[in-house]
Short mmCIF file of C-alpha atoms in Angstrom, two decimals:
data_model
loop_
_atom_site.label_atom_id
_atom_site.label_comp_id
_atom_site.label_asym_id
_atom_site.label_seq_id
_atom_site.Cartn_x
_atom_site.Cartn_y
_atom_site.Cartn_z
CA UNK Y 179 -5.22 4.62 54.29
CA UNK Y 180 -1.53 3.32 52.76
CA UNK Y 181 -1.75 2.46 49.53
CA UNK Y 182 0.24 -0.60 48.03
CA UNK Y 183 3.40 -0.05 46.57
CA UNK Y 184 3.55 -3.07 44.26
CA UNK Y 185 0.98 -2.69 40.95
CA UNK Y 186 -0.77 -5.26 39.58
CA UNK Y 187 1.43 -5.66 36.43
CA UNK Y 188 4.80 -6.39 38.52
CA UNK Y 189 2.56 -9.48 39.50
CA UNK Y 190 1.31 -10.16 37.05
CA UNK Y 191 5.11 -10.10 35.29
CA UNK Y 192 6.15 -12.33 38.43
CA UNK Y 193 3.36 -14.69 37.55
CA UNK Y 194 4.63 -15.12 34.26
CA UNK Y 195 7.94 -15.66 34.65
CA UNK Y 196 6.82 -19.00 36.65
CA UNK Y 197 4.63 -20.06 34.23
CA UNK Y 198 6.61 -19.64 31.43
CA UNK Y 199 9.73 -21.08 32.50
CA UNK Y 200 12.18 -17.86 32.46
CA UNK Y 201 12.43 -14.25 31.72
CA UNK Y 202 12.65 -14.44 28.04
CA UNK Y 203 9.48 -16.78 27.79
CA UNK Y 204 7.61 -14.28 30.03
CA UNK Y 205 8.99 -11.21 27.69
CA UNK Y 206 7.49 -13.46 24.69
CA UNK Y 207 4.51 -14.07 26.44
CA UNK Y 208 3.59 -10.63 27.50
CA UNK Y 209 4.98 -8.86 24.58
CA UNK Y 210 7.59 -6.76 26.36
CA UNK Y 211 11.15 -6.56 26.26
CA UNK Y 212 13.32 -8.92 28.53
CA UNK Y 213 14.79 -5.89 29.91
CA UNK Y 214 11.75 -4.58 30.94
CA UNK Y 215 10.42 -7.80 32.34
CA UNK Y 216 14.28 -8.03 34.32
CA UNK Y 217 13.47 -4.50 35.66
CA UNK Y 218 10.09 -5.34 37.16
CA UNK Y 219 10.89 -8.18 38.86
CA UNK Y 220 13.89 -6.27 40.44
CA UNK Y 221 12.25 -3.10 41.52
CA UNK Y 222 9.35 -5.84 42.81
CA UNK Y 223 12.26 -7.45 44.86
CA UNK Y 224 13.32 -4.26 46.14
CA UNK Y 225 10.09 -3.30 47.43
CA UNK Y 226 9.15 -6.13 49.23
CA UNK Y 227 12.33 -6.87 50.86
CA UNK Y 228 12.95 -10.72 49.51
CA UNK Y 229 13.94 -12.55 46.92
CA UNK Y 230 11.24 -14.18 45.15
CA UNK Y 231 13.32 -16.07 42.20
CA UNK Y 232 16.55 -17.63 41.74
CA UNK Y 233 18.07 -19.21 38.82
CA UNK Y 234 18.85 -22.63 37.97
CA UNK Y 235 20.72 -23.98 35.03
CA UNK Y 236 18.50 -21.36 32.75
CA UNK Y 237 15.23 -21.78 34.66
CA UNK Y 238 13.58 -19.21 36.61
CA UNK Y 239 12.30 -20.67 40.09
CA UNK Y 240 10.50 -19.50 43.16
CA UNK Y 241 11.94 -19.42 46.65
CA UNK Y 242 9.82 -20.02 49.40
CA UNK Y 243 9.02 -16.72 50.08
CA UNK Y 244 8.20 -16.33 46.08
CA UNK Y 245 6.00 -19.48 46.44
CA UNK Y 246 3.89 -17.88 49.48
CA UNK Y 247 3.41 -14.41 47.58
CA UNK Y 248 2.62 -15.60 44.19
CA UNK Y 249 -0.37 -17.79 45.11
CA UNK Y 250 -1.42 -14.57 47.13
CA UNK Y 251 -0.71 -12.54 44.18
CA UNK Y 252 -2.58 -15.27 41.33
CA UNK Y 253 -5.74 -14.76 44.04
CA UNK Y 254 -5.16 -11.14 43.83
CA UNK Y 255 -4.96 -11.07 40.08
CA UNK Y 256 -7.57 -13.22 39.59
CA UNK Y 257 -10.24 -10.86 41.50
CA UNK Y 258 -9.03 -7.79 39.32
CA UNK Y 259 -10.27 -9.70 35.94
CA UNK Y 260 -13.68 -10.55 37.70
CA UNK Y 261 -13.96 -6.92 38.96
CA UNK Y 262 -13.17 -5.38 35.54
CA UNK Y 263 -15.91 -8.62 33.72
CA UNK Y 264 -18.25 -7.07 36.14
CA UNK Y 265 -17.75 -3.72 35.25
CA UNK Y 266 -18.34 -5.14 31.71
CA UNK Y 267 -21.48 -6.81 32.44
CA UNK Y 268 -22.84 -4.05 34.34
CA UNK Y 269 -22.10 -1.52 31.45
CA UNK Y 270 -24.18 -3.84 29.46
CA UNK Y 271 -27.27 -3.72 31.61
CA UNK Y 272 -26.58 -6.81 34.01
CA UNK Y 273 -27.69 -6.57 37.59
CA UNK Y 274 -25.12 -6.11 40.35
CA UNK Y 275 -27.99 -7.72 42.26
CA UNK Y 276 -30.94 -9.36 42.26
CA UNK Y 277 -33.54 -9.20 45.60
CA UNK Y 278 -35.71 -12.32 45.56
CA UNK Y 279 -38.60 -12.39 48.06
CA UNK Y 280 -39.81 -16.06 48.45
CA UNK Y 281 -43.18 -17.84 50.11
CA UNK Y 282 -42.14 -19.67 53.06
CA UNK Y 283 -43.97 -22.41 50.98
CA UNK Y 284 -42.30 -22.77 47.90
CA UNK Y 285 -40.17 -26.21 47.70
CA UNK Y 286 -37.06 -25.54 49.05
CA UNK Y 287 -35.16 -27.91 47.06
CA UNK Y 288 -36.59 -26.16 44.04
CA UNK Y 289 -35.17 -22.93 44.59
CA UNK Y 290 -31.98 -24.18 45.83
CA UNK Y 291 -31.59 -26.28 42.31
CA UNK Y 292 -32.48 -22.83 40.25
CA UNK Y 293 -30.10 -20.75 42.20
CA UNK Y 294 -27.24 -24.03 41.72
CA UNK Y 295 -27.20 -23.81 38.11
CA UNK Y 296 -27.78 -20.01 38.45
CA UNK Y 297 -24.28 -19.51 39.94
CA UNK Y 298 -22.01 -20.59 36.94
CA UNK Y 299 -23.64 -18.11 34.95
CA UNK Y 300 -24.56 -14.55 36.90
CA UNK Y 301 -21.92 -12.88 36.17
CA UNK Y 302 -21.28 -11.28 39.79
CA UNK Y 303 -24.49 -10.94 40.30
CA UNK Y 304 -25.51 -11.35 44.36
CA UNK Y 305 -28.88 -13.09 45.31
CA UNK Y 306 -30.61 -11.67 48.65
CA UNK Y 307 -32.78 -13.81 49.13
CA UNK Y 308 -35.46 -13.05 51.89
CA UNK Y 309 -37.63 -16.01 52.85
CA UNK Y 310 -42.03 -14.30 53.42
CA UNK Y 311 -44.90 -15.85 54.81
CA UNK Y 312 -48.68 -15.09 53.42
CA UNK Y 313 -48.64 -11.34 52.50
CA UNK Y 314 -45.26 -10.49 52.65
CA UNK Y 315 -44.57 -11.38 49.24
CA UNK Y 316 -47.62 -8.97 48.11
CA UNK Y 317 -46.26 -6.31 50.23
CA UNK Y 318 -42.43 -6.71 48.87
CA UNK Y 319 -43.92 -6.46 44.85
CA UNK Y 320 -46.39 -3.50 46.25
CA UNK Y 321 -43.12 -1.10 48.30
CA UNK Y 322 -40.96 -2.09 45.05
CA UNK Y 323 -38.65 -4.29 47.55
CA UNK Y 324 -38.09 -6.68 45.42
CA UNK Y 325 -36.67 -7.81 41.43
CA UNK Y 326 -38.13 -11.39 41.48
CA UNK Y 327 -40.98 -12.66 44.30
CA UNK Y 328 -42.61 -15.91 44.81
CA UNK Y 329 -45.98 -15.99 46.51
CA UNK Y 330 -49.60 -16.98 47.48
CA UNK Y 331 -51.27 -13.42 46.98
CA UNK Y 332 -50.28 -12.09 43.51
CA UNK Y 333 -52.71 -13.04 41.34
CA UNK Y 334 -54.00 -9.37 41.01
CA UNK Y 335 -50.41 -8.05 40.14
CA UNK Y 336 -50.21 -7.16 36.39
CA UNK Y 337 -46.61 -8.66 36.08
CA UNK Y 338 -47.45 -12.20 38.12
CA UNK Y 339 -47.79 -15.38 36.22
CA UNK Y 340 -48.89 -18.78 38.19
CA UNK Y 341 -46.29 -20.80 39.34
CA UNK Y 342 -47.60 -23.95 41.17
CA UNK Y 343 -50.27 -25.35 42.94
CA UNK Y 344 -49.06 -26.43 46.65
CA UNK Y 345 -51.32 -28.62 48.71
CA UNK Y 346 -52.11 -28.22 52.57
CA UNK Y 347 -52.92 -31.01 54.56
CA UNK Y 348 -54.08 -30.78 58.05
CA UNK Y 349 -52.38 -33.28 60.69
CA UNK Y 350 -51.14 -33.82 63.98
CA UNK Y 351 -48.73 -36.68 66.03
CA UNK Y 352 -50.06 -40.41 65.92
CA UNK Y 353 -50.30 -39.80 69.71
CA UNK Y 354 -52.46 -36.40 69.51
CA UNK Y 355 -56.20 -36.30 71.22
CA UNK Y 356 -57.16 -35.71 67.80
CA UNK Y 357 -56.47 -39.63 66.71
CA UNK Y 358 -57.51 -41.19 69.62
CA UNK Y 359 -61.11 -40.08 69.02
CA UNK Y 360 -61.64 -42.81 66.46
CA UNK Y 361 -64.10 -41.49 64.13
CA UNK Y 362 -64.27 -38.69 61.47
CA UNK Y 363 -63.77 -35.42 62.98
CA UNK Y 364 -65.64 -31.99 62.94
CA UNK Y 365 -64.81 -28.46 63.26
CA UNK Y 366 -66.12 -28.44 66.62
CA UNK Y 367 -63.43 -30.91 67.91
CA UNK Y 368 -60.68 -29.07 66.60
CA UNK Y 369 -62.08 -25.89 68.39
CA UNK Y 370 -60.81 -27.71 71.86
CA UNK Y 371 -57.47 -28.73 70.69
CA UNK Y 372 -54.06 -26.40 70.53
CA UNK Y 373 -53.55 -25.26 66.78
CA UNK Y 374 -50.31 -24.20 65.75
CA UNK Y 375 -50.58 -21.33 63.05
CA UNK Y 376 -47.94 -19.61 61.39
CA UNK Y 377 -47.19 -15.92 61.49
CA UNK Y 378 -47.76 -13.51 58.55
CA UNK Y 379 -44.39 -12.14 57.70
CA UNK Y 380 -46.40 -9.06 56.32
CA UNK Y 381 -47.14 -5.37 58.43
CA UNK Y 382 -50.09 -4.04 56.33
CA UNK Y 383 -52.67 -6.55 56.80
CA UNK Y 384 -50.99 -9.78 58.62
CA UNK Y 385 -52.94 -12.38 58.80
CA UNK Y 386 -51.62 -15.87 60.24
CA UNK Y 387 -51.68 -19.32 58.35
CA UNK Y 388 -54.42 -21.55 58.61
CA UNK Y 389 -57.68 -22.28 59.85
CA UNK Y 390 -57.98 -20.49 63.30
CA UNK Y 391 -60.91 -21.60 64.76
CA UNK Y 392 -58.99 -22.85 68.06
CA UNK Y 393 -59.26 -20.73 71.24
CA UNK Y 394 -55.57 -21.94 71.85
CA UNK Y 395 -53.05 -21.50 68.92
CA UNK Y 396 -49.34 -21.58 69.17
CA UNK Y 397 -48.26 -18.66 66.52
CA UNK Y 398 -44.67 -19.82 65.36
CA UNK Y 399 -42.52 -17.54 62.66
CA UNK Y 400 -42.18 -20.02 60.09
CA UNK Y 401 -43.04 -23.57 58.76
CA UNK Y 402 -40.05 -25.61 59.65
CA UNK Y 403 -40.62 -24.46 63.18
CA UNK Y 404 -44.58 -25.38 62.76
CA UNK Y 405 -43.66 -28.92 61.42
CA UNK Y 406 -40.95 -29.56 64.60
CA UNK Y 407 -44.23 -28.39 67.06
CA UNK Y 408 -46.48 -30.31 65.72
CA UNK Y 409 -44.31 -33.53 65.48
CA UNK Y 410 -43.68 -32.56 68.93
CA UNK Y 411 -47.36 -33.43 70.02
CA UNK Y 412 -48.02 -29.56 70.68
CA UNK Y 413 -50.73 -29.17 68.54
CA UNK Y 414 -52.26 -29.89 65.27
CA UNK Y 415 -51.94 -27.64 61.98
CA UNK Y 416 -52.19 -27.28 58.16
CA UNK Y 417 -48.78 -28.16 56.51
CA UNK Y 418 -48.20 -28.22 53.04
CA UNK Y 419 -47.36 -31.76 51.61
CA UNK Y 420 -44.32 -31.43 50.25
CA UNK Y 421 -42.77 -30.35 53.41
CA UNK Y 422 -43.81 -33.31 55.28
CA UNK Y 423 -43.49 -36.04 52.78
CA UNK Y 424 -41.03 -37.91 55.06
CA UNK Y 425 -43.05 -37.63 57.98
CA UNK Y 426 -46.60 -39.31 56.75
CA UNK Y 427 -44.11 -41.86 55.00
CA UNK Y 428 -42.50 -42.88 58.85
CA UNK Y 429 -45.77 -41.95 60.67
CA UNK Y 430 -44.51 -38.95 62.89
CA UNK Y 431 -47.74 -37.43 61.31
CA UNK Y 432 -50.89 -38.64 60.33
CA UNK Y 433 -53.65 -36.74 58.45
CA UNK Y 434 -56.60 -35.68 60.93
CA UNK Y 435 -59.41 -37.87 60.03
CA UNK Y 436 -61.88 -34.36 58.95
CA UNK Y 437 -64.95 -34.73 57.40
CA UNK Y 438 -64.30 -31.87 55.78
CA UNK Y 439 -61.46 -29.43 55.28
CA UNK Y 440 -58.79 -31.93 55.49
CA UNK Y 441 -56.77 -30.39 52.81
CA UNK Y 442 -56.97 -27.26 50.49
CA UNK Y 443 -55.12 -25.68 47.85
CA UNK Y 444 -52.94 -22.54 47.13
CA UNK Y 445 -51.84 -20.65 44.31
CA UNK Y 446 -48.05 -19.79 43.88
CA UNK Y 447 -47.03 -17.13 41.18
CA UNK Y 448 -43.77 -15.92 39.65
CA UNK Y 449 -43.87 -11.90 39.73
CA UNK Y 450 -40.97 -9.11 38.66
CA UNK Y 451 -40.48 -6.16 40.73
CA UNK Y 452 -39.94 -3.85 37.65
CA UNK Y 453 -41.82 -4.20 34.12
CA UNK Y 454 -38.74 -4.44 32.13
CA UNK Y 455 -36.54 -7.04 34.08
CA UNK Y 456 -32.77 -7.11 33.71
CA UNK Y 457 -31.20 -10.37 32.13
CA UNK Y 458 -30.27 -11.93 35.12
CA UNK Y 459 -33.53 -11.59 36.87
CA UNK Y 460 -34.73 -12.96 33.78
CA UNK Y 461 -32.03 -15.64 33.61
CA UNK Y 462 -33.26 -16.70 37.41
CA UNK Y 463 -36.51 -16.81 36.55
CA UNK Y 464 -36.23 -19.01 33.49
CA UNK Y 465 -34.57 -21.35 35.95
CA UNK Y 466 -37.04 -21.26 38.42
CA UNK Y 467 -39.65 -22.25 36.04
CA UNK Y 468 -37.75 -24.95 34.66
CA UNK Y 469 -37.44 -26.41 38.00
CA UNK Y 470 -41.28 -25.88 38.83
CA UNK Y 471 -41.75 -27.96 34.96
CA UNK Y 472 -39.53 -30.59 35.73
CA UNK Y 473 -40.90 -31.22 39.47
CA UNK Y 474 -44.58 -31.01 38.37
CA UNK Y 475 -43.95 -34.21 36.24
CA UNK Y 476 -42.24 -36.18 38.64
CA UNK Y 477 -44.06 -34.94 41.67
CA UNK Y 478 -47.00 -37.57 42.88
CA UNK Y 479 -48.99 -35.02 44.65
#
């Protein structure tokens, strides 16, 4: 692999110059000697194969081929102070990453509001963020896959606290079988209808999402894709509230007319992968929480 021939400080002297004004302003600024300062800039010169400044009245300016390199080179410079403040951070305990495992079910706008005003302030730190369904989340704390999960089956972890409360509601298409019926419905007439379920993102003991008391059941990989099918007409299903708040405001969904059943209730909780968490899984999860607080006491449902 070549290596470069032009160091970071013959930029950085370069940059300088610019901003300065000249050489002795740069030579001021940087604590050096002009001569010193003169010599970088011509050995820089010399290596490249261009001229970079030129010199009018007593003002140092670029040429083109100055301008083109030196916002190159600020871009350049600029990534060596983040690498060596990561460096920093990481020396002082902060993650170079944090893996966050979230329920399918958890607000979306929620988590991308936490992780918003998480950015200005991790430090380097990279989210991989892996969206679960059901058990995944479980299985992710239980194989140590994870710094920070969000789901529906952690209540017996010892490091889970509850998060929110998400409502289910079941529903199908204002044109569905379902609706045209006319009455309050039973079990029994859901049993003849298609019910779209979604798939359990787990692989130790998947189980899919929903009642499933239909012989026929469309098994999708996720909610969105659930929502779509049943606003399609395909089916009927259990969605959770949130998720289809603009739908039973327009009417592409109505709520099945059950008896009983017609919605139900789960559990979200906040767990960390590791008993001691670093500060920015700690940081993400204070943010996460204040989102939860502040949509809990705006949210009508």
């Amino acid at each position: 692999m070549r290596a470069p021939r032009i160091s970071l400080d013959q930029w950085r002297v370069l940059q300088a110059i610019v901003e300065h004004g000249g050489y002795a302003q740069a030579a001021t600024a940087l604590h050096r000697s002009q001569s010193s300062v003169s010599y970088a800039i011509k050995q820089l010169q010399m290596q490249l194969g261009v001229s970079l400044l030129e010199v009018r009245g007593r003002k140092a300016q670029l040429t083109g081929a100055g301008e083109a390199l030196l916002g190159r080179a600020r871009q350049l410079l600029a990534e060596a102070l983040a690498l060596e403040d990561l460096a920093h951070h990481l020396e002082q305990g902060w993650e170079a990453a944090i893996r966050l495992v979230v329920d399918a079910a958890f607000p979306s706008d929620l988590l991308l509001n936490a992780l918003q005003a998480f950015a200005p302030q991790d430090r380097g730190t990279r989210v991989l963020l892996e969206e679960v369904v059901l058990s995944g989340a479980l299985e992710a704390l239980e194989q140590g896959q994870a710094d920070l999960i969000i789901g529906a089956e952690l209540s017996s972890a010892r490091l889970a606290d509850p998060l929110l409360e998400i409502e289910f509601v079941a529903v199908a298409q204002p044109d569905h079988p379902l609706h045209g019926l006319g009455r309050k419905l039973k079990m029994a007439d859901l049993e003849k209808e298609m019910q779209v379920v979604v798939k359990d993102s787990g692989h130790q003991s998947p189980r899919d999402f929903g009642w499933l008391g239909a012989e026929h059941r469309w098994t999708v990989s996720s909610i969105e894709t659930a929502v779509t099918t049943i606003r399609h007409g395909l089916g009927y299903g259990w969605l959770p509230r949130h998720q289809i708040q603009a739908e039973l405001q327009n009417g592409q969904l109505l709520p099945l007319p059950l008896a009983t059943g017609q919605t139900y209730r789960t559990h979200l909780y906040l767990a960390f992968g590791q008993e001691h968490p670093g500060p920015a899984t700690q940081l993400l999860s204070d943010l996460i929480r204040a989102q939860v607080d502040s949509w809990r006491n705006q949210s009508p449902f």
